[in-house]
XYZ file of C-alpha atoms in Angstrom:
356
model
C 98.386 181.655 -0.664
C 97.109 185.213 -0.361
C 99.804 187.513 -1.800
C 98.649 190.426 0.361
C 100.436 189.077 3.422
C 103.652 189.774 5.312
C 106.180 187.135 6.368
C 108.422 187.437 9.418
C 111.383 185.444 10.630
C 110.263 183.166 13.453
C 113.237 183.805 15.752
C 112.961 187.576 15.365
C 109.238 187.452 16.155
C 109.827 185.291 19.215
C 112.420 187.712 20.570
C 110.178 190.699 19.821
C 107.219 189.112 21.604
C 109.348 188.286 24.651
C 110.631 191.866 24.783
C 107.078 193.223 24.593
C 106.047 191.035 27.518
C 109.059 191.833 29.703
C 108.571 195.552 29.006
C 105.088 195.126 30.472
C 106.425 193.448 33.613
C 106.488 189.726 32.821
C 109.300 187.620 34.207
C 111.653 186.060 31.693
C 110.096 182.610 32.128
C 106.543 183.911 31.697
C 107.560 185.943 28.634
C 109.309 182.977 27.025
C 106.298 180.667 27.440
C 103.692 183.185 26.309
C 105.689 184.159 23.216
C 106.389 180.525 22.308
C 102.830 179.232 22.598
C 101.196 182.229 20.929
C 103.557 181.764 18.003
C 102.875 178.029 18.017
C 99.217 178.852 17.370
C 100.211 180.931 14.334
C 102.548 178.247 13.017
C 99.748 175.673 13.148
C 97.325 178.033 11.422
C 95.186 179.156 14.374
C 95.737 182.799 13.522
C 92.787 184.076 15.583
C 94.490 182.657 18.688
C 98.126 183.351 17.903
C 100.315 186.425 18.247
C 97.272 188.593 17.597
C 96.557 187.946 21.308
C 99.914 189.411 22.397
C 98.500 192.920 22.794
C 95.813 191.593 25.153
C 98.433 189.783 27.236
C 100.588 192.899 27.457
C 97.619 195.083 28.397
C 96.552 192.628 31.119
C 100.078 192.693 32.551
C 100.188 196.501 32.524
C 96.697 196.752 34.077
C 97.415 194.178 36.784
C 94.883 191.715 35.344
C 97.619 189.122 34.798
C 100.279 188.084 37.268
C 103.761 188.694 35.851
C 105.275 185.734 37.718
C 104.398 183.046 40.232
C 102.832 179.597 40.348
C 99.268 178.275 40.464
C 97.820 177.278 43.819
C 96.983 173.598 44.337
C 93.486 173.588 45.800
C 93.011 169.829 45.989
C 94.995 166.815 44.846
C 94.960 163.030 44.683
C 97.226 160.564 42.940
C 95.858 161.245 39.448
C 93.786 164.432 39.765
C 94.331 168.024 40.835
C 92.433 171.305 40.969
C 94.584 174.396 40.482
C 93.925 178.117 40.833
C 96.049 179.943 38.264
C 95.466 183.300 39.999
C 95.252 184.998 36.578
C 98.704 183.914 35.447
C 98.907 183.947 31.627
C 97.349 180.862 30.049
C 100.332 180.050 27.796
C 102.446 179.917 30.963
C 100.221 177.752 33.199
C 98.589 175.370 30.697
C 101.943 173.751 29.732
C 102.558 173.208 33.447
C 99.168 171.522 33.780
C 99.825 169.250 30.776
C 103.254 168.276 32.117
C 101.804 167.602 35.568
C 99.098 165.405 34.039
C 101.793 163.524 32.090
C 103.702 162.824 35.312
C 100.510 161.544 36.949
C 99.858 159.322 33.927
C 103.322 157.776 34.162
C 102.453 156.594 37.678
C 98.695 156.006 37.557
C 98.023 155.483 33.852
C 96.074 158.725 33.641
C 96.253 162.259 35.001
C 93.738 165.102 35.102
C 94.207 168.741 36.069
C 91.434 171.331 36.118
C 92.575 174.922 36.180
C 90.526 177.957 37.186
C 91.302 181.647 36.622
C 93.866 181.133 33.880
C 94.183 184.203 31.700
C 93.198 183.469 28.102
C 94.873 180.228 26.962
C 94.907 181.067 23.196
C 95.088 177.956 20.965
C 94.616 174.565 22.646
C 96.332 172.866 19.690
C 99.587 174.579 20.685
C 99.851 172.402 23.823
C 99.040 168.963 22.407
C 102.558 167.915 21.415
C 103.762 168.368 24.998
C 101.967 165.073 25.665
C 102.212 163.351 22.271
C 106.004 163.829 22.218
C 106.014 161.744 25.411
C 103.885 159.043 23.771
C 100.770 160.134 25.667
C 97.175 160.689 24.565
C 95.768 164.063 25.620
C 92.509 165.983 25.524
C 91.873 169.568 26.595
C 88.758 171.714 26.951
C 88.212 175.202 28.223
C 85.359 177.558 29.007
C 85.103 181.229 29.932
C 83.079 182.075 33.071
C 82.973 185.778 32.191
C 81.663 185.295 28.656
C 78.206 184.656 27.221
C 78.378 184.311 23.441
C 76.710 181.017 22.437
C 73.001 180.219 22.500
C 71.596 176.835 23.581
C 69.868 174.815 20.851
C 66.413 176.240 20.266
C 67.328 179.553 21.910
C 68.414 182.930 20.577
C 70.059 184.403 23.680
C 73.736 183.859 24.509
C 74.366 181.653 27.571
C 77.675 179.820 27.012
C 81.196 180.568 25.797
C 82.477 179.156 22.449
C 84.301 176.316 24.146
C 87.251 174.707 22.335
C 88.101 171.012 22.510
C 91.425 169.504 21.431
C 92.828 165.982 21.158
C 96.387 164.824 20.544
C 97.343 161.231 19.706
C 100.829 159.921 18.979
C 101.415 157.676 15.983
C 104.546 156.090 14.567
C 104.785 159.128 12.256
C 103.268 162.529 12.985
C 100.736 162.918 15.793
C 97.050 163.410 15.152
C 96.149 166.937 16.311
C 92.510 167.984 16.501
C 91.186 171.347 17.712
C 87.603 172.548 17.248
C 84.987 174.678 18.957
C 81.706 173.280 20.254
C 80.045 176.342 18.700
C 79.608 176.835 14.942
C 82.448 179.337 14.994
C 84.749 180.911 17.554
C 84.294 184.501 18.694
C 87.811 185.212 17.398
C 86.755 184.167 13.896
C 83.775 186.519 14.087
C 86.145 189.352 15.073
C 88.519 188.352 12.261
C 85.734 188.401 9.664
C 84.676 191.843 10.892
C 88.259 193.153 10.708
C 88.686 191.765 7.175
C 85.331 193.145 6.006
C 84.108 189.642 5.179
C 80.986 187.581 5.787
C 81.209 184.355 7.763
C 81.395 181.281 5.498
C 77.954 180.147 6.712
C 75.063 181.383 8.845
C 76.532 180.794 12.290
C 74.821 183.620 14.192
C 71.300 183.955 15.582
C 69.906 187.495 15.671
C 67.745 188.749 18.566
C 64.650 188.271 16.373
C 65.562 184.606 15.786
C 66.833 185.006 12.207
C 70.086 183.325 11.167
C 72.863 185.410 9.620
C 76.441 185.303 8.324
C 77.000 188.998 9.067
C 79.730 189.367 11.744
C 78.694 192.971 12.425
C 75.470 191.695 14.013
C 77.538 190.109 16.797
C 78.738 193.549 17.916
C 75.372 195.311 17.874
C 73.361 196.012 21.027
C 71.617 193.686 21.486
C 73.912 191.486 19.439
C 73.447 188.139 17.780
C 74.492 184.904 19.497
C 76.751 182.210 18.079
C 74.928 178.964 17.335
C 76.066 175.658 18.822
C 77.929 173.223 16.556
C 75.443 171.634 14.155
C 73.498 174.779 13.462
C 69.789 175.119 12.864
C 69.106 171.431 12.237
C 71.686 169.543 14.310
C 72.646 172.087 16.955
C 71.437 169.807 19.736
C 74.739 167.956 19.283
C 76.871 171.032 19.864
C 74.558 172.101 22.696
C 75.114 168.801 24.502
C 78.864 169.013 23.950
C 78.884 172.582 25.253
C 77.170 171.471 28.451
C 79.673 168.616 28.698
C 82.632 170.994 28.382
C 81.303 173.511 30.907
C 80.504 170.823 33.494
C 83.863 169.092 33.020
C 85.695 172.422 33.345
C 83.660 174.876 35.448
C 81.745 172.452 37.661
C 84.718 170.216 38.432
C 86.882 173.281 39.061
C 84.044 174.599 41.261
C 84.380 177.949 39.552
C 81.774 179.065 37.041
C 79.717 182.068 36.032
C 78.495 182.827 39.540
C 82.064 183.271 40.795
C 83.739 184.398 37.561
C 81.236 186.768 35.960
C 83.768 189.631 36.128
C 86.780 187.598 34.971
C 86.768 188.833 31.373
C 88.618 186.489 29.020
C 90.066 184.297 31.812
C 89.475 180.585 31.283
C 88.651 177.452 33.208
C 90.585 174.547 31.686
C 90.304 170.757 31.663
C 93.478 168.752 30.933
C 93.518 164.944 30.768
C 96.419 162.737 29.751
C 96.404 158.945 29.297
C 99.464 156.708 29.042
C 98.701 153.966 26.482
C 101.343 151.733 28.082
C 99.073 151.418 31.133
C 96.793 149.317 28.890
C 99.403 147.168 27.162
C 102.308 147.250 24.744
C 103.134 150.658 23.290
C 103.857 149.074 19.903
C 100.403 147.512 19.755
C 98.768 150.842 20.537
C 100.731 152.567 17.773
C 99.872 149.733 15.350
C 96.157 150.297 15.955
C 96.456 154.079 15.626
C 98.492 153.759 12.417
C 95.924 151.378 10.951
C 93.043 153.744 11.718
C 94.832 156.750 10.266
C 95.916 154.829 7.156
C 92.351 153.624 6.565
C 91.181 157.225 6.702
C 93.905 158.465 4.330
C 93.215 155.636 1.865
C 89.482 156.300 1.728
C 88.341 157.185 -1.803
C 87.976 161.005 -1.863
C 84.738 162.638 -2.958
C 86.884 165.090 -4.934
C 89.943 163.436 -6.551
C 91.812 166.734 -6.199
C 91.273 166.748 -2.411
C 92.566 163.533 -0.823
C 91.381 162.642 2.659
C 93.628 164.037 5.402
C 94.143 163.143 9.036
C 93.513 165.982 11.522
C 96.762 167.867 12.094
C 98.464 167.028 8.787
C 97.758 170.403 7.216
C 98.625 172.231 10.444
C 102.000 170.512 10.792
C 102.795 171.100 7.111
C 101.892 174.769 7.597
C 104.234 174.922 10.594
C 107.154 173.472 8.620
C 106.525 175.876 5.739
C 106.345 178.959 7.965
C 109.462 178.030 9.946
C 111.296 177.819 6.628
C 109.809 180.768 4.734
C 108.526 183.052 7.486
C 105.444 183.381 9.665
C 102.503 184.759 7.668
C 100.250 187.627 8.795
C 97.359 189.303 6.996
C 97.033 193.112 6.966
C 94.363 193.068 9.695
C 96.560 190.994 12.033
C 99.635 193.063 11.200
C 97.702 196.167 12.233
C 97.219 194.657 15.710
C 100.908 193.674 15.936
C 101.892 197.259 15.117
C 99.566 198.533 17.841
C 101.248 196.112 20.249
C 104.686 197.383 19.217
C 103.598 200.951 19.956
C 101.969 199.996 23.253
C 105.072 198.129 24.451
C 107.570 200.528 22.872
C 109.373 197.676 21.108
C 109.946 198.015 17.376
C 108.344 195.281 15.293
C 110.850 193.308 13.176
C 110.989 194.089 9.473
C 108.938 191.749 7.294
C 111.055 189.265 5.379
C 109.167 190.076 2.166
C 109.155 193.846 2.554
């Protein structure tokens, strides 16, 4: 653990975040959801998509770019599918509604799918997975950003796509499997984080305008800037390119809202939510038996490094959540700087760090 970090009491942070949001006009319900799910991202270790995004949410509320209250519009609906317009409501407020709605559909039809356009930035997809897995459901989420061009297609050097995240949650008889990745080699938030920390990226994930590959995050912010490479990089990027197209078609095309309509939407997202009820296929116990067997086989695989046993996706994140709830939520100096800016912007004093 990096010793140059600050720890904060979870409950105090949650109350502070809610106060910041309500001071910027959010209703109590909106503030509670946004604070909870941003903090959930931090607890699970997705620090680039956690409370560091609170300042953005507060600025959008103050500037009228986020609705402070209300409900998404239902544009079309059948028994197990729906298309919603979030009308720029905050993502951490509307995405839980979409997951819960898909769960209700799945109880009746075996599956449920909601696509959601014009949701303000949804932060970490992993934060929403346990809404479904706690109900015994399987869930997958994807999102894209119509107003963003940051990722190049395979073989190209010019940004066309957004760095689209994909997340999967699966219940087991113990802890759920939680999986959250980007279909690009890195997320734009990680590039910003590396820049703020004065660090290089851990690998060459960026393509410069001249076609060279680089690990320098500063190149992303130049004009013209570098583009993020699709997952797989220089040799295998066709895989990430195909998955990026998949995610943008499943989200933007099915929502009928893409870059033509949303070019000026900033960080607002188009979201795909699908939930499946395993009991629609047979006995719940048999499903869990198969999942447990798969996960145990993975854990019991001989590790390449004896000091690093094989883990199941989500194990480290859930352990990190338990540790931070007990000892305090961890923030690096660069993130703490943003939280202090948010405190000043919202005129709400940041809680005192538990370790200082």
